[in-house]
XYZ file of C-alpha atoms in Angstrom:
149
model
C -0.112 -0.066 -0.481
C 1.188 3.620 -0.807
C 1.517 6.145 1.642
C 2.176 9.724 2.119
C 4.909 9.779 5.688
C 4.140 12.750 7.823
C 6.849 12.442 10.029
C 9.898 11.560 9.687
C 10.421 7.002 10.215
C 13.418 5.246 10.750
C 14.389 2.709 7.534
C 11.389 3.445 5.732
C 11.355 7.287 4.360
C 11.578 11.085 5.069
C 8.276 13.823 5.479
C 6.463 13.944 2.716
C 7.822 11.053 1.116
C 5.672 8.418 -0.656
C 6.727 5.047 0.254
C 5.460 1.458 -0.215
C 4.611 -0.534 2.836
C 3.177 -3.794 4.269
C -1.189 -2.476 4.183
C -1.619 -4.313 7.688
C 1.363 -2.022 8.891
C -0.142 0.905 7.366
C -3.334 0.206 8.641
C -2.659 -1.059 11.807
C -0.274 0.954 12.949
C 0.784 4.114 10.479
C -2.617 5.745 9.781
C -4.303 5.110 12.986
C -0.965 7.286 15.053
C -1.118 9.574 12.238
C 2.459 9.029 10.931
C 1.252 8.478 7.175
C -1.831 8.842 4.906
C -2.796 7.505 2.664
C -1.442 8.375 -1.097
C -5.027 9.439 -2.557
C -4.876 12.883 -4.979
C -6.360 15.411 -2.539
C -3.334 13.774 -0.120
C -0.587 14.136 -2.025
C -2.068 17.654 -2.805
C -2.170 18.699 0.763
C 1.379 17.181 1.178
C 2.344 19.162 -1.960
C 0.983 22.212 -0.263
C 2.507 21.418 3.495
C 6.159 21.198 1.615
C 6.078 24.654 -0.462
C 4.779 26.637 3.361
C 7.632 24.350 5.068
C 10.480 25.669 2.139
C 9.627 29.062 2.593
C 9.876 28.860 6.380
C 12.891 26.884 6.706
C 14.622 29.153 3.564
C 13.420 32.212 6.244
C 15.062 30.622 9.234
C 17.583 29.346 7.467
C 18.651 32.853 6.880
C 17.939 34.089 10.549
C 20.841 30.908 11.748
C 23.140 32.068 8.459
C 23.007 35.529 10.416
C 23.538 34.199 14.292
C 26.595 32.284 12.762
C 28.583 35.046 11.093
C 27.696 36.808 15.013
C 28.809 33.743 17.168
C 31.501 33.122 14.651
C 33.037 36.375 15.417
C 33.189 35.947 18.917
C 35.622 34.602 21.276
C 34.710 34.153 24.682
C 37.148 34.178 27.616
C 36.296 32.278 30.839
C 38.044 32.054 33.482
C 38.730 29.128 36.520
C 40.817 28.382 39.229
C 43.077 25.983 38.400
C 45.536 23.358 39.809
C 50.041 23.730 38.804
C 48.906 20.958 36.108
C 46.869 23.765 34.083
C 43.774 21.289 35.483
C 40.800 23.747 36.333
C 38.252 22.614 39.106
C 35.213 21.736 37.974
C 34.417 22.141 34.434
C 33.363 24.312 31.513
C 30.321 22.975 30.045
C 28.179 24.148 27.454
C 25.692 25.523 30.199
C 28.114 28.254 30.713
C 29.285 28.599 27.392
C 25.607 29.799 27.322
C 25.138 31.776 28.942
C 28.531 33.685 28.238
C 27.500 34.394 24.748
C 24.097 35.348 26.366
C 26.244 37.986 27.992
C 27.765 38.526 24.259
C 24.395 39.878 23.415
C 23.622 36.190 21.645
C 21.038 33.709 22.326
C 21.722 30.234 21.984
C 20.171 27.274 23.991
C 22.719 25.521 26.138
C 21.237 21.896 23.868
C 22.303 23.732 20.528
C 26.307 23.848 21.737
C 27.895 20.013 20.557
C 30.337 19.657 23.443
C 31.259 16.312 23.801
C 32.350 16.231 27.065
C 33.005 19.123 29.843
C 36.373 21.129 28.890
C 38.806 20.636 31.980
C 42.186 21.597 30.898
C 43.037 25.503 30.225
C 43.298 26.107 27.588
C 41.536 27.624 23.491
C 38.625 25.487 22.439
C 36.562 25.809 19.243
C 33.333 24.767 19.777
C 30.752 23.584 17.163
C 27.374 25.384 17.409
C 24.468 23.746 15.693
C 21.999 26.451 15.041
C 20.149 24.832 12.556
C 20.011 21.151 10.164
C 22.103 22.977 8.031
C 23.822 25.841 9.553
C 26.741 25.212 12.194
C 28.480 28.197 13.641
C 32.193 27.970 15.777
C 32.900 29.760 18.903
C 36.395 30.007 20.170
C 36.569 29.736 23.779
C 39.872 30.375 25.833
C 39.733 29.227 29.724
C 41.971 30.806 31.101
C 43.588 30.738 34.830
C 41.429 33.049 37.346
C 44.107 35.372 39.529
C 41.438 35.958 42.959
């Protein structure tokens, strides 16, 4: 049975794609849960209309995120932490702390968008990726320095 997916489904397809699935799978799972609709002419037209609206919104959002990415890339953060003799800092620099520092610099970014593999525990300069959009990733430079108390 041919269906139009309304959301991404792993190993089946992406939103808006027309895919062939088993009739029972479509009738008993995909359609009742709202994941897919039958591939009729009316549903195909509806999906095409939604795709054009989503594409326009996506391109606008992407343009906004590219401007934000330019701001982030030109920003250099300096975070001071107490550190031991071996340049190991007490505590760690987390994505939330980087997001707070960006906010103080006038840039609003959710800490979940900052792709920090693990917290920073050493002094030094780091380039941290910030995923703003599916197609836009910026890099912020974070310099962790010794706090002179």
